[in-house]
PDB file of C-alpha atoms in Angstrom:
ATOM      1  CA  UNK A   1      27.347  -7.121   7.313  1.00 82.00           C
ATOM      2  CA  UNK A   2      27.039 -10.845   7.172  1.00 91.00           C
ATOM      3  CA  UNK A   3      24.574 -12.945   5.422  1.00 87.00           C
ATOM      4  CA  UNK A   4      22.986 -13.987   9.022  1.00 89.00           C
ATOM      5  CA  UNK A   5      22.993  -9.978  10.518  1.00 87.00           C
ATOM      6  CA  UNK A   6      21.320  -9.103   7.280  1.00 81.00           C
ATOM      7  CA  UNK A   7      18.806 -11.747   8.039  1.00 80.00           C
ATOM      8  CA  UNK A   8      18.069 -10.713  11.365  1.00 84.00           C
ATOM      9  CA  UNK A   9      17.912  -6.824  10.303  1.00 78.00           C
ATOM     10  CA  UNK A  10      15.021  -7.850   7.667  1.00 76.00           C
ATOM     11  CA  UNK A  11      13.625  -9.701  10.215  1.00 79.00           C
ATOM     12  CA  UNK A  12      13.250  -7.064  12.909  1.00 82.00           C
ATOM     13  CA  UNK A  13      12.654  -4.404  10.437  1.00 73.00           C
ATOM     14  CA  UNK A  14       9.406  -6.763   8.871  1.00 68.00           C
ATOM     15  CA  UNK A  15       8.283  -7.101  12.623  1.00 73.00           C
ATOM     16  CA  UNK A  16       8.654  -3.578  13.381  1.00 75.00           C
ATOM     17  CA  UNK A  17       6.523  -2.527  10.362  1.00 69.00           C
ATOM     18  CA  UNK A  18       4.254  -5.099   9.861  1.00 66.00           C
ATOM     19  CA  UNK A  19       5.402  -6.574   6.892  1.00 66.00           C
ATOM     20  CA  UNK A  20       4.023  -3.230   4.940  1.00 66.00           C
ATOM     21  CA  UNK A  21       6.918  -3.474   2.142  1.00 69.00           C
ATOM     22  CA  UNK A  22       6.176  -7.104   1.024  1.00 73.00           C
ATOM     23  CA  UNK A  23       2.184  -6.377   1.624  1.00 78.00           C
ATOM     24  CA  UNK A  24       2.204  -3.660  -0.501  1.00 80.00           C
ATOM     25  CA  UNK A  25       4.758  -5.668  -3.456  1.00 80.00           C
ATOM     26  CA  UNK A  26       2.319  -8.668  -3.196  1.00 87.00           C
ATOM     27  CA  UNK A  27      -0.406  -6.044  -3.907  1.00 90.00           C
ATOM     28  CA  UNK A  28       1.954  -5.542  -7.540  1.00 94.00           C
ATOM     29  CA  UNK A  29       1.525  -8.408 -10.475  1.00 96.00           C
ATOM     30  CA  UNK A  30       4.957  -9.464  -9.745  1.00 95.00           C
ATOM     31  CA  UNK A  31       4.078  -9.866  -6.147  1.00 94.00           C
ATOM     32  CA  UNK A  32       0.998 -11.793  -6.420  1.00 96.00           C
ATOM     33  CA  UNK A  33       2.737 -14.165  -8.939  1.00 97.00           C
ATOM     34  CA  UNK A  34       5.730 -14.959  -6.329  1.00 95.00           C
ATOM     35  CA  UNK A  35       3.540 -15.538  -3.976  1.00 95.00           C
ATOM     36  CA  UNK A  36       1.325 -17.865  -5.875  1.00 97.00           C
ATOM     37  CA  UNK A  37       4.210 -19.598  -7.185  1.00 97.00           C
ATOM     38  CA  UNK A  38       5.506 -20.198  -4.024  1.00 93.00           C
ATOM     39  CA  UNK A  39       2.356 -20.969  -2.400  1.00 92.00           C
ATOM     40  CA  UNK A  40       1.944 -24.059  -5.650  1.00 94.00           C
ATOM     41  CA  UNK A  41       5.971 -25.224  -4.418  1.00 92.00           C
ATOM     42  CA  UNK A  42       4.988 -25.299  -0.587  1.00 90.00           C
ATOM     43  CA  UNK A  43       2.003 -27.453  -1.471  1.00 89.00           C
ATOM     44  CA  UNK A  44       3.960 -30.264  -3.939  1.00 91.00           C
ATOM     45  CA  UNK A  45       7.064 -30.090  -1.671  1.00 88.00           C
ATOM     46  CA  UNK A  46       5.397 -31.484   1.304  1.00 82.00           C
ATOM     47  CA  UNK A  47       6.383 -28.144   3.168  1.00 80.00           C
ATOM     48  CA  UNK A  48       2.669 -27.573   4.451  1.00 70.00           C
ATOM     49  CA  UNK A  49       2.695 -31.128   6.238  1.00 75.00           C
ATOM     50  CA  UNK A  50      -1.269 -30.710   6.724  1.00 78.00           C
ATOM     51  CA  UNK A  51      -2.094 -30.878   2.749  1.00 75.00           C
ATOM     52  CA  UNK A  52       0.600 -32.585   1.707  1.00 76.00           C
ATOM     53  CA  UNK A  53      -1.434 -36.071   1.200  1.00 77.00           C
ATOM     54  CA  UNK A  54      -3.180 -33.929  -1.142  1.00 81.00           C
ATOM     55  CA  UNK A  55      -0.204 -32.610  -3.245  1.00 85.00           C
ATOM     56  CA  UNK A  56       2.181 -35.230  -2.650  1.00 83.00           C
ATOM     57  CA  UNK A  57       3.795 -36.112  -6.170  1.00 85.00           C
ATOM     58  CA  UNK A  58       2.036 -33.607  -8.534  1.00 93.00           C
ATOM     59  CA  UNK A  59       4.053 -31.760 -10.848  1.00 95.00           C
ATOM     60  CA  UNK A  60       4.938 -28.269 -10.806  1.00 97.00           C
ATOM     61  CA  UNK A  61       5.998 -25.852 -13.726  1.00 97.00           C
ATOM     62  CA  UNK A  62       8.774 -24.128 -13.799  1.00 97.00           C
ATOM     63  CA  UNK A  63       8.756 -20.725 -12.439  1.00 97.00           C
ATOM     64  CA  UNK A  64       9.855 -18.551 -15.284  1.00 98.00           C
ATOM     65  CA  UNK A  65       6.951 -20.616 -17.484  1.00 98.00           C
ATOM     66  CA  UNK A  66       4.132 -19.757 -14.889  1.00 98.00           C
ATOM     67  CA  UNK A  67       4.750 -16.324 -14.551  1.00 98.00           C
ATOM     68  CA  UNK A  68       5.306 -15.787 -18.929  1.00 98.00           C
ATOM     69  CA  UNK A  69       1.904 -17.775 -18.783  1.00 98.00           C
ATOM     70  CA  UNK A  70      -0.024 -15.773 -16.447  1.00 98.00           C
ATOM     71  CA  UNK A  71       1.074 -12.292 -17.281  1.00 98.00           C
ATOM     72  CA  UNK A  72       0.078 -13.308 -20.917  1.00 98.00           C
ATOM     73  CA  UNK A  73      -3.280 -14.862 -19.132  1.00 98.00           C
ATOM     74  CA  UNK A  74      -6.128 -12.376 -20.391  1.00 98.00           C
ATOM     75  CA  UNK A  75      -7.947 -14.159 -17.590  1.00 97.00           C
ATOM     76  CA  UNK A  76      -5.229 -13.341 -15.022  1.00 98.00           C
ATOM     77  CA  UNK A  77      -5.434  -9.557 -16.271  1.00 98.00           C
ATOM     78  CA  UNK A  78      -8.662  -8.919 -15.871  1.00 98.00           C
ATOM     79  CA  UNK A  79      -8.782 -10.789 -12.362  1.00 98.00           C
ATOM     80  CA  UNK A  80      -6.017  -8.328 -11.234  1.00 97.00           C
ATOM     81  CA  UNK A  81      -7.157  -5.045 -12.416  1.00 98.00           C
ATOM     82  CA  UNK A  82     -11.012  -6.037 -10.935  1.00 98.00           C
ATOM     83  CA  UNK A  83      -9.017  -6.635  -7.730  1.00 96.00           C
ATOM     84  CA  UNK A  84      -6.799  -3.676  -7.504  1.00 96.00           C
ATOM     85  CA  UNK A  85     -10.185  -1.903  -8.858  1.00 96.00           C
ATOM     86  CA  UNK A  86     -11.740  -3.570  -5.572  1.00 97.00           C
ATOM     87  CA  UNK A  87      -9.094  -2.132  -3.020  1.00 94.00           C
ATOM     88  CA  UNK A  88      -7.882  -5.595  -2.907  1.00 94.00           C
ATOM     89  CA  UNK A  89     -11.017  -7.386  -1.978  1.00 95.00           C
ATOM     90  CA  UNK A  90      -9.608 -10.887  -0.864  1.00 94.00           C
ATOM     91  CA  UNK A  91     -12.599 -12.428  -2.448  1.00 96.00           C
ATOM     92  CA  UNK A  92     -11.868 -10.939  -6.046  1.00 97.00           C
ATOM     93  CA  UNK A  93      -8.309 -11.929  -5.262  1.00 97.00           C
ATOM     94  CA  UNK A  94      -7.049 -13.721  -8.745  1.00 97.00           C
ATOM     95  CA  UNK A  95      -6.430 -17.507  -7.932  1.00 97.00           C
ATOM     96  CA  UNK A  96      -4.754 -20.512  -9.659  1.00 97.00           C
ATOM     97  CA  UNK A  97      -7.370 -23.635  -9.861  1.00 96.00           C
ATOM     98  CA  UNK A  98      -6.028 -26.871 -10.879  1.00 95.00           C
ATOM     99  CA  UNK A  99      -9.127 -27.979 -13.348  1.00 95.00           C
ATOM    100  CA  UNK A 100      -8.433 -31.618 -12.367  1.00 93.00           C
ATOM    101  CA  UNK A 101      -7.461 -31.999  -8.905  1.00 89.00           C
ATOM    102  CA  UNK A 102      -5.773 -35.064  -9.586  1.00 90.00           C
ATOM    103  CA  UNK A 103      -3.077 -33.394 -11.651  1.00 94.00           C
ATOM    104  CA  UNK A 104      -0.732 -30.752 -11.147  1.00 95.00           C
ATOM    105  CA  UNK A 105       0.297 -27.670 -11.759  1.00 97.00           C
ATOM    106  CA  UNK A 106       0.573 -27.950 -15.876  1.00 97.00           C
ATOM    107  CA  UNK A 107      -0.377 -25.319 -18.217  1.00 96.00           C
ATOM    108  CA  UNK A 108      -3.251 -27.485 -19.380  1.00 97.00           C
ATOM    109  CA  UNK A 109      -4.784 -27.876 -15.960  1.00 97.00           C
ATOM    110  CA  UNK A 110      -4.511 -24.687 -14.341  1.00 97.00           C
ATOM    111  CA  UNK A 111      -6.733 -21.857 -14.729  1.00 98.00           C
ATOM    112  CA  UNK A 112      -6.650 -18.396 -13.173  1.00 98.00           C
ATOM    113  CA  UNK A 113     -10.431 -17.940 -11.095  1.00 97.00           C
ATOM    114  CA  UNK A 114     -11.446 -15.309  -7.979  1.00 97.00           C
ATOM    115  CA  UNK A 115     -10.193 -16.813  -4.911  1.00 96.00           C
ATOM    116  CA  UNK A 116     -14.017 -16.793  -3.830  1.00 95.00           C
ATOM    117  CA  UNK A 117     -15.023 -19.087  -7.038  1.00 96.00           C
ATOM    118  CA  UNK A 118     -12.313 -21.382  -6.771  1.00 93.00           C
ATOM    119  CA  UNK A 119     -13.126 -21.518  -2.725  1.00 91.00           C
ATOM    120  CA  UNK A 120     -16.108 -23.002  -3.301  1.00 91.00           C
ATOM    121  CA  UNK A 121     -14.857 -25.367  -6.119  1.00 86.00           C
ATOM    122  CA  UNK A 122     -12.864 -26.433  -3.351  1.00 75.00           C
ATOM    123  CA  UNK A 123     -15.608 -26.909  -0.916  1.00 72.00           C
ATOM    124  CA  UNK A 124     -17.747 -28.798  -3.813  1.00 70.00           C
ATOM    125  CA  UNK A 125     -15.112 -31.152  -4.751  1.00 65.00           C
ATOM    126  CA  UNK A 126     -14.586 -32.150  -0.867  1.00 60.00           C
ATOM    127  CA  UNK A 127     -18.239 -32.930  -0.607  1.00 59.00           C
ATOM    128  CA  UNK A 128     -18.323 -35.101  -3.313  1.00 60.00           C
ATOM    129  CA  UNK A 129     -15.462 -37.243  -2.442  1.00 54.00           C
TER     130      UNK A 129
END
């Protein structure tokens, strides 16, 4: 099977079961840190054009030192185990916060926060701009 039939099969097969596979590994630590991660790169990168005057030119850890950070985060532990507690309560979701919006993604500005706390950080530092 080539690279591009392979492709296509995980394609059709995601459609067919509505994404259940990478719902349920985002639902694992592992999963929710690729997905964070790679929700931080889509923001710097410019890939989510609507944000990207917001992102454009922060930094951005490497991978392998954000996820050795947060699994040793006792914040990020806790977060996780009152969301899987929750039945994965999007609110209680765990959440990276940049403390200074300014900066980027450094292990001295980040935080781990529920994604309903650092929502409506969010919402209080667009007000006040």
């Amino acid at each position: 099977m080539t690279k591009e039939e392979r492709l296509a099969y995980q394609k059709e097969y995601r459609i067919k079961n509505d994404n259940l596979c990478t719902k349920k590994y985002e639902k694992t630590k592992q999963g929710k840190l690729v997905r964070t991660y790679r929700n931080m790169q889509t923001r710097v990168c410019g890939i989510l054009k609507t944000k990207a005057h917001l992102y454009e030119g922060l930094s951005l850890l490497e991978r392998e030192d954000f996820y050795s950070w947060s699994l040793n985060d006792q914040d990020f532990n806790q977060l996780f185990e009152d969301w899987e507690t929750s039945n994965y309560d999007k609110k209680l979701s765990p959440s990276i916060d940049r403390i200074n919006t300014s900066l980027g993604y450094s292990l001295e500005n980040m935080r781990w926060l529920t994604h309903s706390k650092n929502s409506r950080l969010g919402a209080i530092n667009r007000c006040n701009k």
